[in-house]
XYZ file of C-alpha atoms in Angstrom:
676
model
C 0.000 0.000 0.000
C 1.272 3.488 -0.779
C 2.258 5.453 2.308
C -0.199 8.245 1.558
C -3.170 5.877 1.257
C -2.134 3.992 4.353
C -1.936 7.223 6.342
C -5.307 8.385 5.056
C -6.831 5.039 5.962
C -5.462 5.140 9.518
C -6.651 8.733 10.011
C -10.166 7.876 8.831
C -10.453 4.845 11.098
C -9.109 6.746 14.115
C -11.528 9.593 13.436
C -14.503 7.213 13.293
C -13.433 5.444 16.482
C -12.958 8.772 18.233
C -16.412 9.917 17.207
C -17.976 6.727 18.538
C -16.123 7.049 21.869
C -17.063 10.709 22.184
C -20.709 9.970 21.417
C -20.745 7.237 24.057
C -19.253 9.547 26.699
C -21.741 12.299 25.889
C -24.547 9.753 26.091
C -23.692 8.707 29.636
C -22.996 12.300 30.694
C -26.352 13.499 29.401
C -29.655 13.594 31.221
C -31.511 11.433 28.675
C -33.974 8.948 30.013
C -32.826 5.380 30.335
C -35.168 4.361 27.513
C -33.485 6.589 24.932
C -30.049 5.986 26.400
C -30.451 2.253 25.855
C -31.568 2.805 22.255
C -28.658 5.097 21.429
C -26.216 2.854 23.215
C -27.415 -0.068 21.087
C -27.126 1.995 17.911
C -23.562 3.092 18.726
C -22.585 -0.479 19.459
C -23.933 -1.636 16.111
C -22.139 1.218 14.365
C -18.915 0.025 15.961
C -19.539 -3.488 14.664
C -20.283 -2.151 11.188
C -16.975 -0.280 11.273
C -15.083 -3.582 11.128
C -16.153 -4.801 7.650
C -16.080 -1.280 6.245
C -12.523 -0.794 7.486
C -11.470 -4.155 6.085
C -13.057 -3.372 2.719
C -11.318 0.010 2.524
C -8.024 -1.598 3.473
C -8.415 -4.105 0.662
C -9.462 -1.419 -1.809
C -6.510 0.831 -1.030
C -3.991 -1.905 -1.552
C -3.834 -3.851 1.668
C -3.392 -7.045 -0.368
C -4.215 -8.634 -3.673
C -7.397 -10.590 -3.449
C -7.639 -14.035 -4.815
C -4.467 -14.280 -6.905
C -3.376 -17.679 -5.685
C -4.744 -19.686 -8.624
C -4.223 -17.372 -11.593
C -3.744 -19.218 -14.850
C -0.381 -19.171 -16.635
C -0.442 -17.369 -19.945
C 0.233 -20.442 -22.073
C -2.828 -22.138 -20.629
C -5.322 -19.325 -21.029
C -4.010 -18.415 -24.492
C -4.568 -21.998 -25.649
C -8.093 -21.973 -24.200
C -8.791 -18.580 -25.792
C -7.618 -19.821 -29.197
C -9.815 -22.909 -28.956
C -12.868 -20.948 -27.810
C -12.452 -18.257 -30.475
C -11.920 -20.853 -33.202
C -15.137 -22.643 -32.235
C -17.046 -19.356 -32.043
C -15.862 -18.311 -35.514
C -16.737 -21.697 -36.980
C -20.233 -21.522 -35.506
C -20.763 -17.981 -36.765
C -19.576 -18.793 -40.284
C -21.796 -21.862 -40.285
C -24.827 -19.700 -39.430
C -23.852 -17.319 -42.233
C -23.689 -20.267 -44.611
C -19.992 -19.760 -45.359
C -18.944 -23.170 -44.060
C -21.586 -24.919 -46.163
C -21.137 -22.929 -49.360
C -18.167 -20.535 -49.372
C -19.186 -16.986 -50.260
C -16.756 -15.362 -52.664
C -15.324 -12.152 -51.251
C -13.026 -10.666 -53.902
C -10.866 -7.680 -53.042
C -8.360 -5.297 -54.512
C -5.694 -3.032 -53.110
C -6.696 0.379 -51.735
C -3.309 2.078 -51.215
C -4.792 5.518 -50.512
C -6.329 4.304 -47.237
C -3.333 2.349 -45.965
C 0.201 3.306 -45.142
C 1.889 0.792 -47.473
C 0.600 -1.079 -50.546
C 0.095 -4.871 -50.493
C 3.484 -6.478 -50.986
C 2.324 -9.759 -52.543
C -0.659 -9.330 -54.856
C -3.011 -6.509 -55.783
C -6.235 -8.519 -55.775
C -7.637 -11.886 -54.749
C -10.403 -13.599 -52.777
C -10.975 -13.875 -49.051
C -8.530 -16.771 -48.689
C -5.901 -14.631 -50.382
C -5.943 -12.171 -47.500
C -3.620 -14.531 -45.670
C -1.029 -13.713 -48.312
C -1.139 -9.944 -47.669
C -1.344 -10.240 -43.867
C 1.787 -8.625 -42.503
C 0.426 -7.701 -39.089
C -1.747 -4.704 -39.988
C -4.754 -4.856 -42.267
C -7.637 -2.512 -43.076
C -10.649 -4.015 -44.866
C -13.116 -1.546 -46.370
C -16.188 -1.910 -48.520
C -19.877 -0.986 -48.753
C -22.511 -2.207 -46.317
C -22.977 -5.976 -46.425
C -19.935 -6.523 -48.654
C -18.488 -9.238 -46.421
C -16.098 -7.311 -44.194
C -17.045 -9.332 -41.114
C -16.711 -12.562 -43.097
C -13.278 -11.481 -44.322
C -12.068 -10.791 -40.775
C -13.459 -14.064 -39.438
C -12.054 -16.166 -42.283
C -8.635 -14.562 -41.895
C -8.757 -15.024 -38.120
C -9.724 -18.664 -38.612
C -6.761 -19.239 -40.924
C -4.365 -17.645 -38.413
C -5.825 -19.685 -35.561
C -5.374 -22.879 -37.567
C -1.671 -22.269 -38.026
C -1.029 -21.406 -34.350
C 0.882 -18.491 -32.897
C -0.684 -15.222 -31.673
C -4.427 -15.425 -31.073
C -6.658 -13.146 -33.195
C -9.998 -12.218 -31.615
C -12.793 -10.605 -33.650
C -14.563 -7.870 -31.671
C -17.336 -5.439 -32.577
C -16.541 -1.755 -32.121
C -20.206 -0.751 -31.920
C -20.075 -0.151 -28.157
C -16.566 1.336 -27.928
C -16.354 3.849 -25.096
C -13.770 6.667 -25.487
C -13.708 7.166 -21.710
C -11.585 4.024 -21.390
C -8.234 3.191 -22.908
C -8.601 1.061 -25.993
C -6.728 -1.929 -24.595
C -8.699 -1.852 -21.363
C -11.892 -1.827 -23.430
C -10.638 -4.774 -25.510
C -9.862 -6.660 -22.312
C -13.352 -6.084 -20.974
C -14.898 -7.250 -24.239
C -12.957 -10.492 -23.956
C -14.079 -10.902 -20.352
C -17.715 -10.361 -21.267
C -17.413 -12.953 -24.022
C -15.506 -15.576 -21.985
C -16.119 -14.830 -18.293
C -15.193 -18.278 -17.026
C -11.849 -18.258 -18.803
C -10.789 -14.812 -17.634
C -11.970 -15.320 -14.062
C -8.488 -16.698 -13.346
C -6.493 -14.352 -15.586
C -4.709 -11.344 -14.172
C -5.620 -8.082 -15.887
C -2.008 -6.997 -16.140
C -1.095 -10.271 -17.824
C -3.867 -9.751 -20.374
C -2.768 -6.171 -21.045
C 0.847 -7.285 -21.451
C -0.315 -9.913 -23.939
C -2.038 -7.143 -25.908
C 0.345 -4.212 -25.507
C 3.817 -5.685 -25.191
C 3.959 -9.238 -26.474
C 1.321 -9.178 -29.268
C 0.100 -12.575 -28.062
C -3.520 -11.449 -28.634
C -4.340 -9.632 -31.878
C -7.487 -7.475 -31.969
C -9.554 -7.834 -35.147
C -11.872 -4.847 -34.813
C -15.088 -4.996 -36.821
C -17.658 -2.240 -37.381
C -15.556 0.952 -37.319
C -18.395 2.607 -39.244
C -20.887 1.636 -36.492
C -19.075 3.895 -34.019
C -20.762 7.287 -33.577
C -19.475 9.807 -36.102
C -17.956 12.130 -33.499
C -16.013 9.187 -31.982
C -14.409 7.732 -35.111
C -11.502 10.166 -35.202
C -10.923 9.569 -31.476
C -10.920 5.829 -32.074
C -8.452 6.078 -34.943
C -6.187 8.289 -32.832
C -6.413 5.810 -29.970
C -5.396 3.012 -32.349
C -2.413 5.004 -33.564
C -1.391 5.969 -30.045
C -1.783 2.627 -28.294
C -0.830 0.268 -31.126
C 2.234 2.283 -32.084
C 3.983 1.197 -35.254
C 4.522 -2.477 -34.468
C 1.599 -4.128 -32.664
C -0.631 -6.150 -35.038
C -4.242 -5.163 -35.636
C -6.982 -5.610 -38.234
C -9.845 -3.190 -38.824
C -13.030 -3.378 -40.916
C -15.157 -0.403 -41.943
C -17.339 1.010 -44.648
C -15.155 2.887 -47.100
C -16.415 6.443 -46.736
C -16.580 6.401 -42.934
C -12.967 5.277 -42.669
C -11.839 7.703 -45.375
C -13.374 10.646 -43.500
C -11.734 9.697 -40.201
C -8.361 8.974 -41.830
C -8.427 12.379 -43.531
C -8.376 13.966 -40.061
C -6.342 11.511 -37.987
C -4.132 10.017 -40.713
C -3.721 6.352 -41.688
C -2.710 3.578 -39.332
C 1.088 3.285 -39.608
C 2.418 0.379 -41.693
C -1.063 -0.839 -42.566
C -2.186 -2.585 -45.740
C -5.643 -1.544 -46.990
C -7.871 -3.621 -49.268
C -11.312 -2.855 -50.648
C -13.863 -5.611 -51.123
C -15.200 -5.847 -54.662
C -18.794 -6.420 -55.821
C -19.870 -10.002 -56.468
C -20.964 -11.222 -59.884
C -24.017 -13.296 -60.904
C -21.687 -16.264 -61.465
C -20.462 -16.034 -57.876
C -24.055 -15.789 -56.675
C -24.887 -18.911 -58.660
C -21.953 -20.701 -57.063
C -23.248 -19.801 -53.616
C -26.775 -21.021 -54.437
C -25.494 -24.228 -56.003
C -23.475 -24.971 -52.905
C -26.508 -24.512 -50.658
C -28.920 -26.314 -53.036
C -32.177 -24.690 -51.835
C -35.517 -26.209 -52.945
C -36.162 -23.108 -55.037
C -32.904 -23.408 -57.014
C -34.695 -24.105 -60.354
C -36.666 -20.878 -59.935
C -33.421 -18.942 -59.501
C -31.834 -20.144 -62.737
C -33.783 -17.928 -65.208
C -33.310 -14.976 -62.875
C -29.544 -15.522 -62.796
C -29.485 -15.739 -66.569
C -31.370 -12.445 -66.799
C -28.797 -10.839 -64.484
C -25.886 -12.176 -66.561
C -27.397 -10.789 -69.769
C -27.727 -7.329 -68.213
C -31.513 -7.236 -68.532
C -32.053 -6.686 -64.780
C -29.504 -4.037 -63.691
C -31.236 -3.251 -60.392
C -31.331 -6.932 -59.481
C -27.702 -7.502 -60.471
C -26.633 -4.496 -58.396
C -28.634 -5.641 -55.370
C -26.974 -9.074 -55.229
C -23.374 -7.831 -55.309
C -22.812 -8.345 -51.554
C -22.738 -11.492 -49.407
C -25.390 -10.041 -47.094
C -27.915 -9.592 -49.904
C -27.121 -13.019 -51.295
C -27.751 -14.564 -47.890
C -30.989 -12.582 -47.493
C -32.147 -13.681 -50.937
C -31.547 -17.296 -49.982
C -33.353 -16.909 -46.641
C -36.400 -15.177 -48.143
C -36.683 -17.125 -51.416
C -34.900 -20.363 -50.621
C -37.837 -22.414 -49.375
C -40.076 -24.595 -51.503
C -42.765 -22.653 -53.327
C -40.872 -19.361 -53.249
C -40.641 -17.506 -56.547
C -37.646 -15.135 -56.670
C -38.574 -14.072 -60.197
C -40.887 -11.458 -58.728
C -37.757 -9.484 -57.874
C -37.364 -8.747 -61.592
C -40.627 -6.772 -61.604
C -39.378 -3.245 -62.314
C -42.661 -1.659 -61.315
C -42.311 -3.023 -57.778
C -38.522 -2.889 -57.532
C -37.201 -0.125 -59.764
C -33.883 0.195 -57.900
C -31.464 -2.013 -56.010
C -32.320 -0.094 -52.856
C -35.977 -1.124 -53.245
C -34.905 -4.768 -53.467
C -32.718 -4.403 -50.363
C -35.592 -2.859 -48.392
C -37.882 -5.657 -49.500
C -35.463 -8.405 -48.454
C -34.689 -6.775 -45.102
C -38.378 -6.227 -44.410
C -39.429 -9.712 -45.488
C -36.813 -11.727 -43.577
C -38.599 -11.718 -40.205
C -42.075 -12.554 -41.584
C -40.615 -15.466 -43.583
C -38.494 -17.071 -40.853
C -41.073 -16.564 -38.079
C -44.264 -17.442 -39.949
C -46.061 -20.455 -38.503
C -49.211 -21.920 -40.061
C -50.664 -22.886 -36.670
C -49.989 -19.551 -34.950
C -51.828 -16.618 -36.536
C -49.910 -13.365 -36.229
C -46.634 -15.058 -35.198
C -44.573 -13.132 -37.748
C -46.225 -9.816 -36.864
C -45.532 -10.317 -33.154
C -41.943 -11.357 -33.828
C -41.321 -8.241 -35.892
C -42.763 -6.058 -33.142
C -40.632 -7.721 -30.465
C -37.466 -7.483 -32.536
C -38.185 -3.839 -33.329
C -38.425 -3.107 -29.616
C -35.157 -4.959 -28.931
C -33.429 -3.082 -31.749
C -34.459 0.285 -30.320
C -33.652 -0.694 -26.748
C -30.222 -2.051 -27.725
C -29.317 1.200 -29.455
C -30.524 3.479 -26.654
C -29.446 1.595 -23.553
C -27.001 -1.220 -24.373
C -24.754 0.231 -27.102
C -26.066 -2.070 -29.799
C -26.127 -5.284 -27.746
C -29.106 -7.147 -26.300
C -28.220 -7.624 -22.636
C -30.975 -9.065 -20.498
C -29.504 -7.540 -17.342
C -30.004 -4.043 -18.793
C -33.566 -4.583 -19.974
C -35.007 -2.575 -17.083
C -33.142 0.632 -17.933
C -35.812 2.019 -20.254
C -38.643 1.480 -17.764
C -37.234 2.455 -14.375
C -39.844 5.156 -13.583
C -42.697 2.870 -14.607
C -41.310 -0.048 -12.612
C -40.824 2.180 -9.575
C -44.461 3.256 -9.792
C -45.583 -0.367 -10.101
C -43.488 -1.379 -7.087
C -44.989 1.436 -5.025
C -48.547 0.618 -6.026
C -48.095 -3.072 -5.299
C -46.558 -2.398 -1.906
C -49.316 0.060 -0.997
C -52.056 -2.295 -2.197
C -50.625 -5.264 -0.315
C -50.047 -3.325 2.890
C -53.585 -1.888 2.814
C -55.192 -5.195 1.877
C -53.300 -7.227 4.454
C -53.710 -4.464 7.003
C -57.480 -4.843 6.830
C -57.056 -8.473 7.857
C -54.299 -7.876 10.382
C -52.705 -4.527 11.137
C -49.567 -6.349 12.318
C -49.251 -7.994 8.904
C -49.581 -4.715 6.981
C -47.159 -2.914 9.272
C -44.718 -5.830 9.129
C -44.784 -5.758 5.346
C -43.798 -2.084 5.273
C -41.185 -2.498 8.008
C -39.676 -5.484 6.199
C -39.559 -3.554 2.912
C -37.712 -0.700 4.636
C -35.300 -2.985 6.459
C -34.764 -5.189 3.418
C -33.912 -2.224 1.203
C -31.378 -0.876 3.709
C -29.942 -4.340 4.339
C -29.677 -4.973 0.590
C -27.997 -1.620 -0.026
C -25.482 -2.196 2.776
C -24.840 -5.735 1.537
C -24.294 -4.566 -2.041
C -21.991 -1.710 -1.061
C -19.851 -3.912 1.179
C -19.787 -6.697 -1.411
C -18.650 -4.349 -4.178
C -15.931 -2.912 -1.950
C -14.790 -6.362 -0.865
C -14.486 -7.573 -4.459
C -13.045 -4.359 -5.830
C -9.570 -5.780 -6.188
C -10.858 -8.895 -7.905
C -12.721 -6.777 -10.430
C -9.488 -4.893 -11.061
C -7.216 -7.912 -11.370
C -9.497 -10.478 -13.009
C -12.339 -8.393 -14.391
C -14.872 -11.204 -14.010
C -17.059 -12.814 -11.389
C -18.524 -15.874 -13.124
C -19.923 -17.424 -9.958
C -23.326 -15.899 -10.643
C -23.152 -13.426 -7.751
C -22.508 -10.521 -10.095
C -23.355 -7.125 -8.676
C -23.858 -4.870 -11.672
C -23.939 -1.692 -9.595
C -21.313 0.475 -7.972
C -21.568 2.040 -4.534
C -22.898 5.198 -6.179
C -25.532 3.201 -8.074
C -26.529 1.489 -4.837
C -27.093 4.829 -3.114
C -29.176 6.062 -6.048
C -31.205 2.866 -6.084
C -31.874 3.175 -2.355
C -32.875 6.812 -2.872
C -35.502 5.650 -5.381
C -36.847 2.863 -3.172
C -37.188 4.721 0.137
C -39.739 7.275 -1.152
C -41.849 4.390 -2.497
C -41.893 2.756 0.924
C -42.706 6.104 2.534
C -45.635 6.749 0.195
C -46.950 3.213 0.712
C -46.692 3.727 4.474
C -48.689 6.973 4.290
C -51.383 5.258 2.229
C -51.556 2.351 4.666
C -51.602 4.698 7.669
C -54.492 6.646 6.190
C -56.415 3.472 5.380
C -55.810 1.233 8.385
C -53.266 2.833 10.683
C -49.818 1.417 11.421
C -49.546 1.468 15.207
C -49.662 -2.041 16.666
C -49.541 -3.464 20.154
C -47.620 -2.882 22.364
C -46.279 0.307 20.717
C -47.479 3.855 20.451
C -46.230 6.120 17.663
C -42.973 6.866 19.438
C -42.472 3.182 20.137
C -43.077 2.331 16.481
C -40.429 4.856 15.460
C -38.018 3.240 17.914
C -38.810 -0.168 16.441
C -38.091 1.032 12.917
C -34.862 2.769 14.018
C -33.620 -0.359 15.789
C -34.414 -2.383 12.685
C -32.600 0.079 10.414
C -29.461 -0.083 12.521
C -29.590 -3.863 12.656
C -30.275 -4.123 8.909
C -27.312 -1.906 8.071
C -24.927 -3.820 10.310
C -26.075 -7.263 9.152
C -26.044 -6.208 5.500
C -22.567 -4.666 5.692
C -21.090 -7.639 7.567
C -22.812 -10.135 5.269
C -21.788 -8.361 2.075
C -18.184 -8.103 3.149
C -18.105 -11.736 4.231
C -19.667 -12.901 0.963
C -17.178 -10.871 -1.069
C -14.180 -12.221 0.825
C -15.391 -15.834 0.725
C -16.198 -15.747 -2.984
C -12.907 -13.996 -3.712
C -10.958 -16.812 -2.116
C -13.224 -19.721 -3.035
C -13.389 -18.923 -6.704
C -9.625 -18.795 -7.138
C -9.642 -22.514 -6.319
C -11.900 -23.299 -9.282
C -9.655 -23.462 -12.338
C -11.438 -26.274 -14.171
C -14.124 -24.365 -16.063
C -13.745 -24.756 -19.826
C -14.420 -21.524 -21.723
C -16.217 -23.402 -24.473
C -18.682 -24.582 -21.853
C -19.321 -21.014 -20.730
C -22.628 -21.046 -22.578
C -24.461 -18.025 -23.845
C -26.999 -15.498 -22.578
C -29.460 -18.240 -21.647
C -26.914 -19.998 -19.452
C -26.047 -16.731 -17.739
C -29.738 -16.054 -17.119
C -30.262 -19.473 -15.551
C -27.148 -19.070 -13.451
C -28.231 -15.694 -12.140
C -31.675 -17.089 -11.378
C -30.121 -19.738 -9.158
C -27.846 -17.152 -7.575
C -30.817 -14.849 -6.928
C -32.686 -17.683 -5.215
C -29.718 -18.247 -2.914
C -29.488 -14.519 -2.214
C -33.216 -14.378 -1.414
C -32.795 -17.149 1.169
C -29.922 -15.213 2.739
C -31.966 -12.006 2.900
C -34.896 -13.893 4.370
C -32.601 -15.130 7.129
C -31.215 -11.625 7.590
C -34.755 -10.253 7.715
C -35.663 -12.735 10.437
C -32.667 -11.685 12.526
C -33.402 -7.989 11.990
C -37.080 -8.411 12.850
C -36.462 -10.389 16.028
C -33.597 -8.107 17.152
C -35.518 -4.888 16.574
C -38.645 -6.143 18.337
C -36.696 -7.539 21.265
C -34.736 -4.300 21.768
C -37.900 -2.214 21.507
C -40.352 -4.415 23.437
C -38.289 -6.950 25.337
C -39.855 -10.065 23.774
C -40.358 -11.748 20.386
C -42.493 -10.334 17.530
C -45.966 -11.650 16.642
C -45.998 -14.353 14.000
C -47.974 -12.303 11.469
C -45.618 -9.341 11.774
C -42.534 -11.559 11.518
C -43.710 -13.483 8.454
C -44.685 -10.330 6.578
C -41.446 -8.588 7.510
C -39.244 -11.512 6.494
C -41.043 -11.918 3.160
C -40.732 -8.235 2.280
C -37.075 -8.150 3.343
C -36.285 -11.126 1.124
C -37.885 -9.449 -1.895
C -36.542 -5.923 -1.441
C -33.088 -7.016 -0.314
C -32.670 -9.299 -3.306
C -33.815 -6.566 -5.712
C -31.205 -4.216 -4.292
C -28.402 -6.676 -5.043
C -29.306 -9.174 -7.762
C -30.341 -8.300 -11.292
C -32.500 -11.332 -12.129
C -35.652 -10.266 -10.182
C -35.376 -6.765 -11.656
C -35.083 -8.299 -15.128
C -38.147 -10.452 -14.502
C -40.157 -7.464 -13.328
C -39.153 -5.498 -16.441
C -39.852 -8.519 -18.633
C -43.344 -8.853 -17.159
C -43.964 -5.142 -17.735
C -42.904 -5.311 -21.375
C -44.768 -8.581 -21.867
C -48.047 -7.151 -20.595
C -47.626 -4.241 -22.992
C -46.939 -6.594 -25.904
C -43.380 -5.324 -26.424
C -41.708 -8.655 -25.601
C -42.783 -12.305 -25.593
C -43.377 -13.975 -22.249
C -41.027 -16.787 -23.353
C -38.118 -14.401 -23.754
C -35.272 -16.934 -23.847
C -37.058 -19.243 -26.264
C -37.756 -16.362 -28.628
C -34.124 -15.198 -28.664
C -32.951 -18.754 -29.296
C -35.288 -19.038 -32.267
C -34.138 -15.658 -33.603
C -30.556 -16.848 -33.289
C -31.292 -20.122 -35.087
C -33.039 -18.183 -37.863
C -29.951 -16.033 -38.388
C -31.557 -12.782 -37.218
C -29.411 -12.616 -34.062
C -25.946 -13.870 -33.215
C -24.439 -14.647 -29.845
C -21.395 -12.750 -28.642
C -20.447 -14.179 -25.272
C -23.206 -13.362 -22.808
C -24.982 -10.970 -25.162
C -26.972 -11.093 -28.376
C -26.383 -8.823 -31.346
C -28.265 -8.422 -34.584
C -26.746 -10.291 -37.485
C -26.004 -7.058 -39.323
C -26.353 -3.345 -38.609
C -28.542 -2.954 -41.711
C -31.017 -5.459 -40.287
C -31.096 -3.658 -36.948
C -31.633 -0.328 -38.705
C -34.482 -1.773 -40.753
C -36.167 -3.108 -37.614
C -35.661 0.148 -35.713
C -37.444 2.078 -38.434
C -40.281 -0.437 -38.503
C -43.722 1.149 -38.267
C -44.922 -1.475 -35.819
C -46.023 0.154 -32.607
C -44.191 -0.784 -29.492
């Protein structure tokens, strides 16, 4: 620990201890009644207990020791696992694109004006020929859908097959200029393979990227970065990659040209531009796939070759449009010849819009489910808009609630008020216990989350991942803000219940009820802080012992959702136990005996719910999912729907998240006129 931090830590702890001692002395020197003296004495004692985990967490955060580094993986081991996992991911993605079944031709030619040096082997070729011009730095440009992602993945697959440094293909759509580029790359890898990197030191990963070039970033979607960030991204690449570290970049031509005109080219880079595909190459792709409608395509292909359908020939010059044409018109009974109707499709853009707009109705239509395609389009349109606004282009189930936080807060408040009033009419102790448990559970959950985050701060810094399922997605600041949103809801519900039924229960008067709540708050804070710190320390140490998780078994978003559901159930049991302790302690300190059964059961139940919602993300996701489902914006079988969309080629998996297969498809869905 640095001397300055150590001194600051000691001063803070001594100041807190001094304040507690001074408050205790003033308490006994005052003329307060014994009743209030006992309450304050109890509160000060609990504050002293809470000081222990907080002090330990601060000590760990300021460098008192490195948490959980005893079982970090050696670089050779995690690099081999990363290469295997990335190779399998690329193979699966190319298989979904149809490239593994029928190779899509991706011709290219040199583009020396966008690179720093011309290709030193050949001036043109196909996607396999990119291996011949790979010298460590490559820029691939072309129009939308021209196969840039395919080119990067095929090249990465070839490099992975021959061994050596590990190329990883990453999307730049959610690049954040507030972080250094290599730190952002590291976090993208962690999000994709959390189990693998749970035992990898961050500094080792950064050294592999920055110093040893053991991991090569293949950055896709430069054009998907916001326009005002592209120059910053190019400058970051130039600054952090220097003139030697290998990198590959894919972008639409004009977007990269505009940024390079301001920031300059990437030093020592070779630039190639993907060329349009021909009708013969399209025929080769269709022949390789052998769709049932292949005979219906033959006259259309002949028309394109003869130049009698210029709009159609121009539309099918990219791998994306060829794949869309196969998806929309590849099934039995489909007639692609309608695309040659110039009155309906006068331009290539009209054909592209038609294919993009028809994909979802075709792949989701079901003869036994009327309206299935219409509902699917509406749900995907909502996900496309939500991903752009709140998740930087990705579909992350744990961020689904972000666009409905005010509505969810109102629903929570109404439900709590309705339950407390309804139960209060049966038993005032039950209604009051429900509100008390909600208050205590929220405070206990906030204290638990804050202490847990502080306790695992070093692990997040060194390993960047917590794949045990107990993932707190909030910081201490977020926890305070979340508590600030919950407390007014509880207060409003309490006022409604007080007006309807009253809250005072035997043997307390109003002052006694306030004492009961204060005792419970103090107990909830202490138990939550101690429990959160203990959980963070135990999981820090326990998880370093688990080095047997295979990254290829990490699963996808569905596995993460099921894992967090199990973790949330365990957390709810813990908060129920904490709520029982808080309830019994507060009642005993305030009344000298145990609480009534009705009060205790209601309090424990509310504490389990509110405490879990303060810490875990799964119950919040389920609440948001129910809200969107009732409004028709999402299906009630959320996971099943995303799996089907993935199997249909509309979505692709990227670690624990989903992304749309192509930015053009997401844009088409966003601009859909379906209400959501």
